[in-house]
């Protein structure tokens, strides 16, 4: 039986001479693994294989069997053809960071349609974003993604409650006994970022790249506190370089 679904490519591994094994976050079935035959050639990169770059948004007709760990794709095409996300170094690095963070959070293989639509929308917004919005995009995504996994930060910052306790996800008055907190200007900036509801609002958040790097590291620590076996993000160092 076939199903029509959209999907966001998370990871692609070459298999044999002409095939790929692709991990895709699908609209209907959550995270799924697909064997796709005949999309690569021995001599050159195939146009078909280009569809399976991480962050690509596809429109697919798939075979699905709950009893199988690997599925197959009957047909695929671009659902949204990026103008810059797959070719611009900075936008692509941010998209790869978003995809890796999503992979680390997603349970296997649970359907989550609101999360899918959110991810689809932010990737399209990233493609269209100007330079100043793009610079803060990874921070925005890192904070917004927590809403879907039950550990969003509470924006209860004020003059008294100005220390962000990363274990609790709330601003507190007194410095916690543990080392997992953000204080000073970075706590205030986080409160400002938590108020951002749409990416275009990021233009109003002016940040030096050093502060942006520190915040991304803190937000990774936040995820590691709330998701078991989160580990380290491979894309973070690349993102630090390109956002410099």
PDB file of C-alpha atoms in Angstrom:
ATOM      1  CA  UNK A   1       0.000   0.000   0.000  1.00  0.00           C
ATOM      2  CA  UNK A   2       1.313   3.452  -0.918  1.00  0.00           C
ATOM      3  CA  UNK A   3       0.962   6.762   0.925  1.00  0.00           C
ATOM      4  CA  UNK A   4       1.554  10.359  -0.162  1.00  0.00           C
ATOM      5  CA  UNK A   5       3.650  12.258   2.370  1.00  0.00           C
ATOM      6  CA  UNK A   6       6.068  15.121   2.614  1.00  0.00           C
ATOM      7  CA  UNK A   7       9.479  14.587   4.188  1.00  0.00           C
ATOM      8  CA  UNK A   8      12.555  16.446   5.408  1.00  0.00           C
ATOM      9  CA  UNK A   9      15.836  14.641   4.677  1.00  0.00           C
ATOM     10  CA  UNK A  10      17.927  14.161   7.828  1.00  0.00           C
ATOM     11  CA  UNK A  11      20.786  11.938   6.703  1.00  0.00           C
ATOM     12  CA  UNK A  12      21.962  10.100   3.578  1.00  0.00           C
ATOM     13  CA  UNK A  13      24.447   7.236   3.400  1.00  0.00           C
ATOM     14  CA  UNK A  14      25.796   5.833   0.128  1.00  0.00           C
ATOM     15  CA  UNK A  15      24.994   2.170  -0.394  1.00  0.00           C
ATOM     16  CA  UNK A  16      26.604   0.087  -3.112  1.00  0.00           C
ATOM     17  CA  UNK A  17      27.340   1.667  -6.476  1.00  0.00           C
ATOM     18  CA  UNK A  18      24.061   3.403  -7.214  1.00  0.00           C
ATOM     19  CA  UNK A  19      21.897   3.425  -4.067  1.00  0.00           C
ATOM     20  CA  UNK A  20      21.457   5.446  -0.868  1.00  0.00           C
ATOM     21  CA  UNK A  21      19.970   4.749   2.542  1.00  0.00           C
ATOM     22  CA  UNK A  22      18.092   7.867   3.630  1.00  0.00           C
ATOM     23  CA  UNK A  23      16.716   8.891   7.024  1.00  0.00           C
ATOM     24  CA  UNK A  24      13.705  11.168   6.530  1.00  0.00           C
ATOM     25  CA  UNK A  25      11.413  12.948   8.974  1.00  0.00           C
ATOM     26  CA  UNK A  26       8.049  12.356   7.296  1.00  0.00           C
ATOM     27  CA  UNK A  27       4.791  14.184   7.751  1.00  0.00           C
ATOM     28  CA  UNK A  28       2.793  10.952   8.200  1.00  0.00           C
ATOM     29  CA  UNK A  29       5.130   8.440   9.830  1.00  0.00           C
ATOM     30  CA  UNK A  30       7.729  10.427  11.762  1.00  0.00           C
ATOM     31  CA  UNK A  31      11.341   9.373  11.256  1.00  0.00           C
ATOM     32  CA  UNK A  32      11.726   6.586   8.685  1.00  0.00           C
ATOM     33  CA  UNK A  33      14.617   4.924   6.882  1.00  0.00           C
ATOM     34  CA  UNK A  34      14.352   4.338   3.137  1.00  0.00           C
ATOM     35  CA  UNK A  35      16.414   2.362   0.653  1.00  0.00           C
ATOM     36  CA  UNK A  36      16.525   4.296  -2.626  1.00  0.00           C
ATOM     37  CA  UNK A  37      17.998   2.386  -5.559  1.00  0.00           C
ATOM     38  CA  UNK A  38      19.465   3.714  -8.783  1.00  0.00           C
ATOM     39  CA  UNK A  39      19.861   7.390  -7.854  1.00  0.00           C
ATOM     40  CA  UNK A  40      23.657   7.507  -8.081  1.00  0.00           C
ATOM     41  CA  UNK A  41      25.992   6.781 -10.969  1.00  0.00           C
ATOM     42  CA  UNK A  42      29.570   5.598 -10.737  1.00  0.00           C
ATOM     43  CA  UNK A  43      30.898   8.501 -12.819  1.00  0.00           C
ATOM     44  CA  UNK A  44      29.096  11.594 -11.592  1.00  0.00           C
ATOM     45  CA  UNK A  45      26.575  12.911  -9.095  1.00  0.00           C
ATOM     46  CA  UNK A  46      23.061  12.258 -10.293  1.00  0.00           C
ATOM     47  CA  UNK A  47      20.342  14.907 -10.338  1.00  0.00           C
ATOM     48  CA  UNK A  48      18.134  12.402  -8.541  1.00  0.00           C
ATOM     49  CA  UNK A  49      20.685  11.995  -5.751  1.00  0.00           C
ATOM     50  CA  UNK A  50      20.624  15.771  -5.183  1.00  0.00           C
ATOM     51  CA  UNK A  51      17.103  15.381  -3.798  1.00  0.00           C
ATOM     52  CA  UNK A  52      18.535  13.566  -0.781  1.00  0.00           C
ATOM     53  CA  UNK A  53      20.769  16.291   0.597  1.00  0.00           C
ATOM     54  CA  UNK A  54      20.129  16.899   4.321  1.00  0.00           C
ATOM     55  CA  UNK A  55      17.390  19.526   4.910  1.00  0.00           C
ATOM     56  CA  UNK A  56      15.797  18.941   1.483  1.00  0.00           C
ATOM     57  CA  UNK A  57      11.986  19.035   1.584  1.00  0.00           C
ATOM     58  CA  UNK A  58      10.444  16.337  -0.596  1.00  0.00           C
ATOM     59  CA  UNK A  59       7.030  15.310  -1.819  1.00  0.00           C
ATOM     60  CA  UNK A  60       6.933  11.504  -1.871  1.00  0.00           C
ATOM     61  CA  UNK A  61       4.819   8.464  -2.530  1.00  0.00           C
ATOM     62  CA  UNK A  62       6.102   5.734  -0.204  1.00  0.00           C
ATOM     63  CA  UNK A  63       5.463   2.120   0.634  1.00  0.00           C
ATOM     64  CA  UNK A  64       4.953   1.682   4.370  1.00  0.00           C
ATOM     65  CA  UNK A  65       4.933  -1.426   6.541  1.00  0.00           C
ATOM     66  CA  UNK A  66       5.057  -1.002  10.329  1.00  0.00           C
ATOM     67  CA  UNK A  67       6.766  -4.374  10.655  1.00  0.00           C
ATOM     68  CA  UNK A  68       9.764  -3.350   8.553  1.00  0.00           C
ATOM     69  CA  UNK A  69      12.674  -1.206   9.733  1.00  0.00           C
ATOM     70  CA  UNK A  70      13.471  -0.041   6.204  1.00  0.00           C
ATOM     71  CA  UNK A  71      10.866   1.275   3.777  1.00  0.00           C
ATOM     72  CA  UNK A  72      10.900   2.133   0.075  1.00  0.00           C
ATOM     73  CA  UNK A  73      10.028   5.236  -1.921  1.00  0.00           C
ATOM     74  CA  UNK A  74       7.977   4.794  -5.071  1.00  0.00           C
ATOM     75  CA  UNK A  75       8.178   8.411  -6.314  1.00  0.00           C
ATOM     76  CA  UNK A  76       9.821  11.606  -5.117  1.00  0.00           C
ATOM     77  CA  UNK A  77      10.146  15.230  -6.203  1.00  0.00           C
ATOM     78  CA  UNK A  78      10.962  18.586  -4.627  1.00  0.00           C
ATOM     79  CA  UNK A  79       8.149  19.896  -2.447  1.00  0.00           C
ATOM     80  CA  UNK A  80      10.021  23.175  -1.970  1.00  0.00           C
ATOM     81  CA  UNK A  81      13.015  24.015  -4.121  1.00  0.00           C
ATOM     82  CA  UNK A  82      15.469  26.012  -2.006  1.00  0.00           C
ATOM     83  CA  UNK A  83      17.012  29.094  -3.505  1.00  0.00           C
ATOM     84  CA  UNK A  84      19.964  29.290  -1.085  1.00  0.00           C
ATOM     85  CA  UNK A  85      19.816  26.746   1.776  1.00  0.00           C
ATOM     86  CA  UNK A  86      21.613  23.983  -0.135  1.00  0.00           C
ATOM     87  CA  UNK A  87      24.189  26.274  -1.812  1.00  0.00           C
ATOM     88  CA  UNK A  88      24.965  29.155   0.587  1.00  0.00           C
ATOM     89  CA  UNK A  89      27.670  28.093   3.077  1.00  0.00           C
ATOM     90  CA  UNK A  90      26.216  29.933   6.085  1.00  0.00           C
ATOM     91  CA  UNK A  91      22.580  28.963   5.468  1.00  0.00           C
ATOM     92  CA  UNK A  92      23.557  25.366   4.748  1.00  0.00           C
ATOM     93  CA  UNK A  93      25.610  25.144   7.959  1.00  0.00           C
ATOM     94  CA  UNK A  94      22.616  26.418   9.946  1.00  0.00           C
ATOM     95  CA  UNK A  95      20.291  23.957   8.197  1.00  0.00           C
ATOM     96  CA  UNK A  96      22.677  21.063   8.971  1.00  0.00           C
ATOM     97  CA  UNK A  97      22.783  22.168  12.629  1.00  0.00           C
ATOM     98  CA  UNK A  98      18.960  22.225  12.698  1.00  0.00           C
ATOM     99  CA  UNK A  99      18.765  18.780  11.115  1.00  0.00           C
ATOM    100  CA  UNK A 100      21.291  17.288  13.568  1.00  0.00           C
ATOM    101  CA  UNK A 101      19.494  18.805  16.560  1.00  0.00           C
ATOM    102  CA  UNK A 102      16.188  17.474  15.272  1.00  0.00           C
ATOM    103  CA  UNK A 103      17.669  14.003  14.819  1.00  0.00           C
ATOM    104  CA  UNK A 104      18.956  13.952  18.389  1.00  0.00           C
ATOM    105  CA  UNK A 105      15.525  14.876  19.756  1.00  0.00           C
ATOM    106  CA  UNK A 106      13.147  12.820  17.635  1.00  0.00           C
ATOM    107  CA  UNK A 107      11.833   9.566  19.048  1.00  0.00           C
ATOM    108  CA  UNK A 108      11.748   6.684  16.593  1.00  0.00           C
ATOM    109  CA  UNK A 109       9.538   6.632  14.581  1.00  0.00           C
ATOM    110  CA  UNK A 110       6.647   8.566  16.162  1.00  0.00           C
ATOM    111  CA  UNK A 111       4.386  10.790  14.044  1.00  0.00           C
ATOM    112  CA  UNK A 112       4.465  14.475  15.018  1.00  0.00           C
ATOM    113  CA  UNK A 113       2.655  16.549  12.403  1.00  0.00           C
ATOM    114  CA  UNK A 114       2.831  19.930  14.237  1.00  0.00           C
ATOM    115  CA  UNK A 115       6.600  19.490  14.605  1.00  0.00           C
ATOM    116  CA  UNK A 116       6.917  18.568  10.935  1.00  0.00           C
ATOM    117  CA  UNK A 117       5.075  21.697   9.820  1.00  0.00           C
ATOM    118  CA  UNK A 118       7.178  23.845  12.173  1.00  0.00           C
ATOM    119  CA  UNK A 119      10.431  22.419  10.756  1.00  0.00           C
ATOM    120  CA  UNK A 120       9.228  22.786   7.177  1.00  0.00           C
ATOM    121  CA  UNK A 121       8.272  26.404   7.804  1.00  0.00           C
ATOM    122  CA  UNK A 122      11.528  27.409   9.516  1.00  0.00           C
ATOM    123  CA  UNK A 123      13.640  25.872   6.744  1.00  0.00           C
ATOM    124  CA  UNK A 124      11.700  27.890   4.176  1.00  0.00           C
ATOM    125  CA  UNK A 125      12.048  31.007   6.362  1.00  0.00           C
ATOM    126  CA  UNK A 126      15.803  30.381   6.600  1.00  0.00           C
ATOM    127  CA  UNK A 127      16.003  30.192   2.802  1.00  0.00           C
ATOM    128  CA  UNK A 128      14.355  33.624   2.519  1.00  0.00           C
ATOM    129  CA  UNK A 129      16.048  35.300   5.512  1.00  0.00           C
ATOM    130  CA  UNK A 130      18.323  38.322   5.205  1.00  0.00           C
ATOM    131  CA  UNK A 131      21.823  38.361   6.702  1.00  0.00           C
ATOM    132  CA  UNK A 132      20.955  39.696  10.164  1.00  0.00           C
ATOM    133  CA  UNK A 133      18.044  37.263  10.609  1.00  0.00           C
ATOM    134  CA  UNK A 134      20.180  34.371   9.364  1.00  0.00           C
ATOM    135  CA  UNK A 135      22.908  35.118  11.924  1.00  0.00           C
ATOM    136  CA  UNK A 136      20.496  34.476  14.833  1.00  0.00           C
ATOM    137  CA  UNK A 137      18.534  31.637  13.219  1.00  0.00           C
ATOM    138  CA  UNK A 138      20.229  28.735  15.026  1.00  0.00           C
ATOM    139  CA  UNK A 139      19.503  30.397  18.391  1.00  0.00           C
ATOM    140  CA  UNK A 140      15.843  30.820  17.471  1.00  0.00           C
ATOM    141  CA  UNK A 141      15.474  27.224  16.321  1.00  0.00           C
ATOM    142  CA  UNK A 142      17.247  25.861  19.410  1.00  0.00           C
ATOM    143  CA  UNK A 143      14.802  27.636  21.731  1.00  0.00           C
ATOM    144  CA  UNK A 144      11.645  26.985  19.699  1.00  0.00           C
ATOM    145  CA  UNK A 145      12.291  23.268  19.205  1.00  0.00           C
ATOM    146  CA  UNK A 146      12.067  22.669  22.977  1.00  0.00           C
ATOM    147  CA  UNK A 147       8.319  23.470  22.829  1.00  0.00           C
ATOM    148  CA  UNK A 148       7.687  20.163  21.055  1.00  0.00           C
ATOM    149  CA  UNK A 149       9.579  17.973  23.519  1.00  0.00           C
ATOM    150  CA  UNK A 150       8.227  19.143  26.863  1.00  0.00           C
ATOM    151  CA  UNK A 151      11.117  21.191  28.226  1.00  0.00           C
ATOM    152  CA  UNK A 152      10.625  24.696  26.858  1.00  0.00           C
ATOM    153  CA  UNK A 153      12.224  27.533  28.828  1.00  0.00           C
ATOM    154  CA  UNK A 154       9.922  29.796  30.829  1.00  0.00           C
ATOM    155  CA  UNK A 155      10.381  33.457  29.988  1.00  0.00           C
ATOM    156  CA  UNK A 156       9.911  34.737  33.547  1.00  0.00           C
ATOM    157  CA  UNK A 157      12.928  37.071  33.464  1.00  0.00           C
ATOM    158  CA  UNK A 158      12.798  40.303  35.485  1.00  0.00           C
ATOM    159  CA  UNK A 159      15.169  42.484  37.506  1.00  0.00           C
ATOM    160  CA  UNK A 160      15.091  40.079  40.442  1.00  0.00           C
ATOM    161  CA  UNK A 161      14.800  36.785  38.529  1.00  0.00           C
ATOM    162  CA  UNK A 162      17.728  37.293  36.174  1.00  0.00           C
ATOM    163  CA  UNK A 163      19.625  33.987  36.343  1.00  0.00           C
ATOM    164  CA  UNK A 164      18.521  31.211  33.977  1.00  0.00           C
ATOM    165  CA  UNK A 165      18.644  27.843  35.723  1.00  0.00           C
ATOM    166  CA  UNK A 166      19.239  25.364  32.894  1.00  0.00           C
ATOM    167  CA  UNK A 167      18.175  22.377  34.969  1.00  0.00           C
ATOM    168  CA  UNK A 168      14.786  23.946  35.729  1.00  0.00           C
ATOM    169  CA  UNK A 169      14.354  25.933  32.504  1.00  0.00           C
ATOM    170  CA  UNK A 170      13.313  29.012  34.494  1.00  0.00           C
ATOM    171  CA  UNK A 171      14.784  32.305  35.616  1.00  0.00           C
ATOM    172  CA  UNK A 172      15.567  32.423  39.329  1.00  0.00           C
ATOM    173  CA  UNK A 173      16.720  35.055  41.879  1.00  0.00           C
ATOM    174  CA  UNK A 174      19.644  33.204  43.424  1.00  0.00           C
ATOM    175  CA  UNK A 175      22.562  31.484  41.772  1.00  0.00           C
ATOM    176  CA  UNK A 176      21.901  27.708  41.734  1.00  0.00           C
ATOM    177  CA  UNK A 177      24.153  25.336  43.680  1.00  0.00           C
ATOM    178  CA  UNK A 178      24.990  23.547  40.405  1.00  0.00           C
ATOM    179  CA  UNK A 179      27.015  24.987  37.483  1.00  0.00           C
ATOM    180  CA  UNK A 180      24.259  24.772  34.873  1.00  0.00           C
ATOM    181  CA  UNK A 181      23.024  28.335  34.609  1.00  0.00           C
ATOM    182  CA  UNK A 182      23.258  31.493  32.465  1.00  0.00           C
ATOM    183  CA  UNK A 183      23.552  34.914  34.092  1.00  0.00           C
ATOM    184  CA  UNK A 184      24.318  38.514  33.194  1.00  0.00           C
ATOM    185  CA  UNK A 185      23.869  39.771  29.630  1.00  0.00           C
ATOM    186  CA  UNK A 186      23.481  36.286  28.157  1.00  0.00           C
ATOM    187  CA  UNK A 187      20.465  35.606  30.405  1.00  0.00           C
ATOM    188  CA  UNK A 188      18.899  38.909  29.310  1.00  0.00           C
ATOM    189  CA  UNK A 189      19.535  38.110  25.626  1.00  0.00           C
ATOM    190  CA  UNK A 190      17.951  34.664  26.097  1.00  0.00           C
ATOM    191  CA  UNK A 191      14.851  36.339  27.520  1.00  0.00           C
ATOM    192  CA  UNK A 192      14.764  38.619  24.471  1.00  0.00           C
ATOM    193  CA  UNK A 193      15.098  35.606  22.135  1.00  0.00           C
ATOM    194  CA  UNK A 194      12.321  33.736  23.959  1.00  0.00           C
ATOM    195  CA  UNK A 195       9.950  36.580  23.033  1.00  0.00           C
ATOM    196  CA  UNK A 196      10.651  36.105  19.300  1.00  0.00           C
ATOM    197  CA  UNK A 197       7.684  34.343  17.706  1.00  0.00           C
ATOM    198  CA  UNK A 198       8.628  34.664  14.027  1.00  0.00           C
ATOM    199  CA  UNK A 199      12.091  34.577  12.427  1.00  0.00           C
ATOM    200  CA  UNK A 200      11.844  38.082  10.899  1.00  0.00           C
ATOM    201  CA  UNK A 201      11.805  39.490  14.469  1.00  0.00           C
ATOM    202  CA  UNK A 202      15.406  38.257  14.884  1.00  0.00           C
ATOM    203  CA  UNK A 203      16.544  41.333  12.972  1.00  0.00           C
ATOM    204  CA  UNK A 204      16.006  43.361  16.167  1.00  0.00           C
ATOM    205  CA  UNK A 205      18.418  41.168  18.173  1.00  0.00           C
ATOM    206  CA  UNK A 206      21.912  42.600  17.647  1.00  0.00           C
ATOM    207  CA  UNK A 207      24.632  40.205  18.812  1.00  0.00           C
ATOM    208  CA  UNK A 208      28.412  39.957  18.600  1.00  0.00           C
ATOM    209  CA  UNK A 209      29.448  36.578  17.197  1.00  0.00           C
ATOM    210  CA  UNK A 210      31.249  35.661  20.463  1.00  0.00           C
ATOM    211  CA  UNK A 211      27.995  35.987  22.414  1.00  0.00           C
ATOM    212  CA  UNK A 212      26.180  33.987  19.760  1.00  0.00           C
ATOM    213  CA  UNK A 213      28.719  31.174  20.119  1.00  0.00           C
ATOM    214  CA  UNK A 214      28.430  31.173  23.925  1.00  0.00           C
ATOM    215  CA  UNK A 215      24.636  31.046  23.753  1.00  0.00           C
ATOM    216  CA  UNK A 216      24.667  28.148  21.272  1.00  0.00           C
ATOM    217  CA  UNK A 217      26.982  26.241  23.625  1.00  0.00           C
ATOM    218  CA  UNK A 218      24.695  26.960  26.607  1.00  0.00           C
ATOM    219  CA  UNK A 219      21.650  25.831  24.631  1.00  0.00           C
ATOM    220  CA  UNK A 220      23.409  22.594  23.696  1.00  0.00           C
ATOM    221  CA  UNK A 221      24.110  22.061  27.404  1.00  0.00           C
ATOM    222  CA  UNK A 222      20.403  22.647  28.058  1.00  0.00           C
ATOM    223  CA  UNK A 223      19.440  19.905  25.613  1.00  0.00           C
ATOM    224  CA  UNK A 224      22.021  17.549  27.125  1.00  0.00           C
ATOM    225  CA  UNK A 225      20.421  18.058  30.556  1.00  0.00           C
ATOM    226  CA  UNK A 226      16.963  17.160  29.258  1.00  0.00           C
ATOM    227  CA  UNK A 227      17.581  14.473  26.632  1.00  0.00           C
ATOM    228  CA  UNK A 228      19.275  11.213  27.600  1.00  0.00           C
ATOM    229  CA  UNK A 229      22.427  10.331  25.605  1.00  0.00           C
ATOM    230  CA  UNK A 230      22.319  13.674  23.776  1.00  0.00           C
ATOM    231  CA  UNK A 231      26.093  13.734  23.336  1.00  0.00           C
ATOM    232  CA  UNK A 232      27.944  16.428  21.404  1.00  0.00           C
ATOM    233  CA  UNK A 233      26.773  18.079  18.215  1.00  0.00           C
ATOM    234  CA  UNK A 234      29.153  17.639  15.275  1.00  0.00           C
ATOM    235  CA  UNK A 235      27.773  20.651  13.399  1.00  0.00           C
ATOM    236  CA  UNK A 236      28.278  23.130  16.239  1.00  0.00           C
ATOM    237  CA  UNK A 237      31.978  23.731  15.596  1.00  0.00           C
ATOM    238  CA  UNK A 238      31.328  24.330  11.881  1.00  0.00           C
ATOM    239  CA  UNK A 239      28.528  26.728  12.776  1.00  0.00           C
ATOM    240  CA  UNK A 240      30.867  28.617  15.140  1.00  0.00           C
ATOM    241  CA  UNK A 241      33.314  29.069  12.265  1.00  0.00           C
ATOM    242  CA  UNK A 242      30.881  30.299   9.634  1.00  0.00           C
ATOM    243  CA  UNK A 243      29.017  32.630  12.019  1.00  0.00           C
ATOM    244  CA  UNK A 244      32.291  34.337  12.953  1.00  0.00           C
TER     245      UNK A 244
END
